[in-house]
Short mmCIF file of C-alpha atoms in Angstrom, two decimals:
data_model
loop_
_atom_site.label_atom_id
_atom_site.label_comp_id
_atom_site.label_asym_id
_atom_site.label_seq_id
_atom_site.Cartn_x
_atom_site.Cartn_y
_atom_site.Cartn_z
CA MET A 1 0.01 0.07 -0.05
CA ILE A 2 1.26 3.53 -0.85
CA ALA A 3 1.33 5.86 2.18
CA SER A 4 -0.84 8.73 2.52
CA GLY A 5 0.63 11.98 1.13
CA SER A 6 3.11 10.31 -1.11
CA ARG A 7 3.76 11.43 -4.92
CA TYR A 8 1.98 10.20 -7.48
CA VAL A 9 2.78 11.21 -11.41
CA ALA A 10 0.53 10.67 -13.88
CA LEU A 11 2.04 10.52 -17.49
CA GLY A 12 0.03 10.23 -20.75
CA SER A 13 -2.44 10.89 -23.80
CA SER A 14 -5.94 12.20 -23.54
CA PHE A 15 -7.33 8.80 -22.46
CA ALA A 16 -5.79 9.83 -19.14
CA ALA A 17 -6.15 13.63 -19.36
CA GLY A 18 -10.02 13.30 -20.09
CA PRO A 19 -10.57 16.07 -22.37
CA GLY A 20 -14.23 17.20 -22.05
CA ILE A 21 -14.25 15.95 -18.40
CA ARG A 22 -14.68 18.13 -15.48
CA SER A 23 -11.72 19.55 -14.06
CA GLY A 24 -10.30 16.85 -11.50
CA GLY A 25 -12.46 14.17 -13.12
CA ASN A 26 -9.99 12.29 -14.89
CA TYR A 27 -8.58 9.08 -13.09
CA PRO A 28 -5.36 10.34 -11.97
CA HIS A 29 -7.31 13.00 -10.01
CA LEU A 30 -9.72 10.75 -8.83
CA VAL A 31 -7.01 7.96 -7.88
CA ALA A 32 -5.18 10.64 -6.00
CA ALA A 33 -8.15 11.97 -3.97
CA GLU A 34 -9.15 8.23 -3.08
CA LEU A 35 -5.75 7.33 -1.77
CA GLY A 36 -4.58 10.87 -0.43
CA LEU A 37 -1.69 11.39 -2.76
CA ALA A 38 0.25 14.50 -3.90
CA LEU A 39 -0.66 14.44 -7.64
CA THR A 40 1.62 15.62 -10.34
CA ASP A 41 -0.36 15.33 -13.96
CA VAL A 42 1.16 16.27 -16.67
CA THR A 43 -0.92 14.17 -19.15
CA CYS A 44 -1.89 15.87 -22.06
CA SER A 45 -4.50 15.38 -25.13
CA GLY A 46 -2.31 14.25 -28.35
CA ALA A 47 0.76 13.39 -26.75
CA THR A 48 2.60 10.40 -28.15
CA THR A 49 5.46 8.05 -26.34
CA ALA A 50 7.98 10.33 -27.99
CA HIS A 51 6.39 13.12 -25.89
CA VAL A 52 6.72 11.19 -22.55
CA LEU A 53 10.19 10.48 -23.43
CA GLY A 54 12.12 13.49 -24.48
CA THR A 55 10.33 15.61 -27.41
CA PRO A 56 8.41 18.80 -25.62
CA GLN A 57 4.61 19.26 -26.61
CA ASP A 58 3.17 22.55 -26.68
CA ASP A 59 6.34 24.46 -25.04
CA ALA A 60 5.83 21.86 -21.99
CA PRO A 61 9.02 19.81 -20.91
CA PRO A 62 8.67 15.79 -21.69
CA GLN A 63 6.80 14.59 -19.24
CA LEU A 64 8.84 12.15 -17.97
CA ASP A 65 10.86 14.93 -16.35
CA ALA A 66 8.22 15.36 -13.89
CA VAL A 67 9.32 11.94 -12.12
CA THR A 68 11.68 12.38 -9.48
CA PRO A 69 13.44 10.06 -6.92
CA ASP A 70 10.74 10.60 -4.44
CA THR A 71 7.96 9.56 -6.45
CA ALA A 72 5.78 6.71 -5.19
CA LEU A 73 3.32 6.05 -7.95
CA VAL A 74 3.66 6.44 -11.65
CA THR A 75 0.61 5.57 -14.10
CA ILE A 76 1.31 5.41 -17.78
CA THR A 77 -1.62 5.63 -20.77
CA VAL A 78 0.02 6.77 -23.80
CA GLY A 79 0.70 4.83 -27.17
CA GLY A 80 -2.45 5.37 -29.22
CA ASN A 81 -1.53 8.37 -30.68
CA ASP A 82 1.77 6.87 -32.16
CA LEU A 83 -0.69 4.64 -33.89
CA GLU A 84 -3.29 7.35 -34.79
CA TYR A 85 -5.59 5.10 -33.06
CA VAL A 86 -8.40 7.60 -32.36
CA GLY A 87 -7.55 9.74 -34.88
CA THR A 88 -8.32 7.16 -37.62
CA PHE A 89 -11.60 6.65 -36.22
CA LEU A 90 -12.22 10.19 -36.28
CA ARG A 91 -11.20 10.87 -39.66
CA GLY A 92 -13.25 7.53 -40.96
CA SER A 93 -16.31 8.53 -39.12
CA PHE A 94 -15.96 12.15 -40.35
CA LEU A 95 -15.51 11.14 -43.85
CA ASN A 96 -18.42 8.70 -44.09
CA THR A 97 -20.71 11.11 -42.67
CA ILE A 98 -19.82 13.55 -45.18
CA ALA A 99 -20.06 11.28 -47.98
CA LYS A 100 -23.84 10.39 -47.39
CA PRO A 101 -24.95 13.73 -48.84
CA ALA A 102 -21.80 13.44 -51.47
CA THR A 103 -23.83 10.71 -52.88
CA LEU A 104 -26.02 12.99 -54.28
CA LEU A 105 -23.00 13.64 -56.61
CA GLY A 106 -22.87 10.01 -57.28
CA ARG A 107 -21.56 7.08 -55.85
CA ARG A 108 -18.08 7.36 -57.29
CA VAL A 109 -17.54 10.75 -55.45
CA ALA A 110 -18.91 9.18 -52.05
CA ASN A 111 -16.44 6.40 -52.31
CA ARG A 112 -13.42 8.28 -53.18
CA ILE A 113 -13.95 10.22 -50.09
CA ARG A 114 -14.51 7.22 -48.02
CA ALA A 115 -11.03 5.70 -49.20
CA ARG A 116 -9.25 8.46 -47.61
CA VAL A 117 -8.47 6.70 -44.45
CA SER A 118 -6.02 3.45 -44.00
CA TYR A 119 -7.36 1.64 -40.91
CA LEU A 120 -4.68 -1.07 -40.33
CA LYS A 121 -1.25 -0.92 -39.04
CA ASP A 122 1.69 -3.20 -39.54
CA ASN A 123 3.06 -5.47 -36.97
CA ALA A 124 6.02 -3.29 -36.64
CA ALA A 125 3.83 -0.22 -35.79
CA TYR A 126 2.61 -2.13 -32.75
CA GLN A 127 5.94 -3.15 -31.98
CA ALA A 128 7.66 0.18 -31.67
CA VAL A 129 4.84 0.98 -29.20
CA ALA A 130 5.76 -1.72 -27.20
CA GLU A 131 9.57 -0.72 -27.23
CA SER A 132 8.56 2.59 -26.46
CA LEU A 133 6.70 1.57 -23.59
CA THR A 134 9.23 -0.64 -22.27
CA ILE A 135 11.72 2.56 -22.21
CA ILE A 136 8.88 4.80 -20.25
CA VAL A 137 8.95 2.06 -17.96
CA GLU A 138 12.88 1.74 -17.77
CA ARG A 139 13.66 5.34 -17.79
CA THR A 140 10.81 5.94 -14.89
CA GLN A 141 12.43 2.99 -12.84
CA GLU A 142 15.91 4.79 -13.23
CA ARG A 143 14.65 8.21 -11.95
CA ALA A 144 12.40 6.85 -9.15
CA PRO A 145 13.68 3.27 -8.13
CA ASP A 146 11.10 2.84 -5.44
CA ALA A 147 8.25 3.75 -7.43
CA ARG A 148 5.36 1.47 -8.14
CA ILE A 149 4.49 1.48 -12.06
CA LEU A 150 1.16 0.99 -13.71
CA LEU A 151 0.83 0.52 -17.15
CA VAL A 152 -2.76 1.60 -17.86
CA ASP A 153 -3.97 0.59 -21.24
CA TYR A 154 -7.02 2.28 -23.18
CA LEU A 155 -10.92 1.83 -22.54
CA THR A 156 -12.64 -0.40 -25.48
CA LEU A 157 -14.15 1.69 -28.00
CA VAL A 158 -15.48 -1.04 -30.16
CA GLY A 159 -16.69 -3.99 -28.19
CA PRO A 160 -18.90 -7.14 -29.37
CA ALA A 161 -22.33 -4.79 -29.07
CA THR A 162 -21.31 -2.14 -31.27
CA ARG A 163 -23.24 -1.91 -34.63
CA PRO A 164 -21.89 -0.63 -37.75
CA ARG A 165 -23.77 2.10 -39.25
CA LEU A 166 -25.99 2.65 -36.36
CA ASP A 167 -23.69 3.07 -33.29
CA VAL A 168 -20.76 4.48 -35.22
CA PRO A 169 -20.67 5.84 -38.56
CA LEU A 170 -18.38 3.05 -40.00
CA ASN A 171 -19.31 0.13 -42.29
CA GLU A 172 -18.95 -3.39 -41.76
CA GLU A 173 -15.62 -4.04 -43.20
CA GLN A 174 -14.08 -0.63 -41.54
CA LEU A 175 -15.11 -1.23 -38.04
CA PRO A 176 -13.42 -4.49 -37.20
CA SER A 177 -10.23 -2.64 -38.28
CA ILE A 178 -10.73 -0.19 -35.64
CA ALA A 179 -11.11 -3.20 -32.97
CA MET A 180 -8.01 -4.87 -34.52
CA MET A 181 -5.80 -1.84 -33.56
CA ALA A 182 -7.27 -1.82 -30.13
CA ASP A 183 -6.14 -5.50 -29.95
CA GLY A 184 -2.80 -4.21 -30.98
CA LEU A 185 -2.49 -1.62 -28.80
CA ALA A 186 -3.53 -3.62 -25.71
CA ASP A 187 -0.85 -6.15 -26.75
CA ALA A 188 1.90 -3.66 -26.89
CA PHE A 189 0.98 -2.63 -23.26
CA ALA A 190 0.95 -6.39 -21.94
CA LYS A 191 4.45 -7.01 -23.70
CA ALA A 192 5.97 -3.76 -22.23
CA ALA A 193 4.26 -4.70 -18.77
CA ALA A 194 5.98 -8.60 -19.12
CA ALA A 195 9.16 -7.27 -20.22
CA THR A 196 9.56 -4.78 -17.32
CA GLY A 197 7.69 -6.17 -14.49
CA ALA A 198 5.28 -3.03 -14.41
CA ASP A 199 1.97 -3.71 -13.29
CA LEU A 200 -0.74 -3.93 -15.87
CA ILE A 201 -4.11 -2.33 -15.42
CA ALA A 202 -5.89 -4.06 -18.45
CA ALA A 203 -8.85 -1.20 -18.60
CA SER A 204 -9.53 -2.69 -22.53
CA ALA A 205 -10.50 -5.83 -20.88
CA ALA A 206 -12.59 -4.44 -18.13
CA SER A 207 -14.28 -2.19 -20.45
CA LYS A 208 -15.48 -4.94 -23.08
CA ASP A 209 -19.01 -4.81 -21.98
CA HIS A 210 -18.83 -0.94 -21.59
CA ALA A 211 -18.19 0.07 -25.26
CA ILE A 212 -19.94 2.23 -27.60
CA GLY A 213 -23.43 0.86 -28.17
CA THR A 214 -23.81 -0.66 -24.84
CA PRO A 215 -26.59 0.36 -22.14
CA GLU A 216 -23.68 2.07 -19.92
CA PRO A 217 -20.68 2.90 -22.30
CA TRP A 218 -17.62 4.24 -20.69
CA THR A 219 -16.69 6.18 -23.44
CA THR A 220 -18.38 8.74 -26.17
CA GLY A 221 -19.71 8.29 -29.59
CA PHE A 222 -19.25 10.45 -32.50
CA THR A 223 -20.50 13.70 -33.27
CA MET A 224 -19.86 16.62 -35.65
CA LEU A 225 -20.68 19.27 -33.21
CA PRO A 226 -17.81 21.13 -31.19
CA PRO A 227 -17.49 20.61 -27.65
CA ASN A 228 -17.84 24.43 -27.20
CA LEU A 229 -21.43 24.21 -28.34
CA GLY A 230 -22.38 21.78 -25.55
CA SER A 231 -21.49 18.55 -27.24
CA PHE A 232 -18.75 16.05 -26.00
CA VAL A 233 -15.31 15.04 -27.38
CA PRO A 234 -15.95 11.95 -29.54
CA TYR A 235 -14.42 8.64 -29.01
CA HIS A 236 -13.11 9.38 -25.48
CA PRO A 237 -13.58 8.45 -22.01
CA THR A 238 -16.79 9.40 -19.87
CA ALA A 239 -16.91 10.27 -16.26
CA ALA A 240 -18.29 7.05 -15.53
CA GLY A 241 -15.17 5.27 -17.92
CA MET A 242 -12.82 7.45 -15.83
CA LYS A 243 -14.31 6.41 -12.55
CA ALA A 244 -13.98 2.60 -14.09
CA VAL A 245 -10.25 3.07 -14.41
CA ALA A 246 -9.83 4.76 -11.25
CA ASP A 247 -11.44 2.04 -9.58
CA LEU A 248 -9.31 -0.45 -11.00
CA ILE A 249 -6.19 1.22 -10.02
CA THR A 250 -7.28 1.98 -6.39
CA GLU A 251 -8.11 -1.80 -6.02
CA ARG A 252 -4.88 -3.09 -7.40
CA ILE A 253 -2.63 -0.70 -5.13
CA ARG A 254 -4.87 -1.66 -2.11
CA THR A 255 -4.83 -5.42 -2.81
CA THR A 256 -1.15 -6.32 -4.02
#
């Protein structure tokens, strides 16, 4: 168990930062509040593994700089942007949506619009994410030898209950490719955990029954409306999803 008041550093991208979630409602803040930890949250939407390791993002220093020798807990949720995982889902959904009215100009025009998205990555791309996550853990271990490190993978967007064309604007051929990308990303986290001994919080597996199209989804669906008009950030964790991830983390810390 990590002592109350200990330093906790959260590293990662939007699935940790929580765009569209109320202030303090992402999983790092929920975990810190539940366990009484002193949080340094450097998660940021759009972050890649490079932004954690050594590349500044929007004038902010690399996230790993926040880890110090007195850090007791580190959570890591990053890698999806390396694969353009959510970006691919968003572009495909957007293009399919605008292709519907484009059919008035002819099916050939609509098909050209839909064809602008490549949904699959090769094995080397997933292996690169696994290797980058491994390096992040190893460098975290060097900077904070006594820290407990948790690799927290991504909440599931597309599950068995997600219906093409109805729940998301992708067709029967496109939607399985998004699920395959998610599986490859989850496998990269598992490989990094196995290689380093870091704890794996498999949010992807825990959320299969809470994907888009289920009665209680932990992620948002698709919208064309911008958040500043009262909408939500598409294909990202909901407040319920963030709480679910926080619960997985706090339970692991308290029981092991």
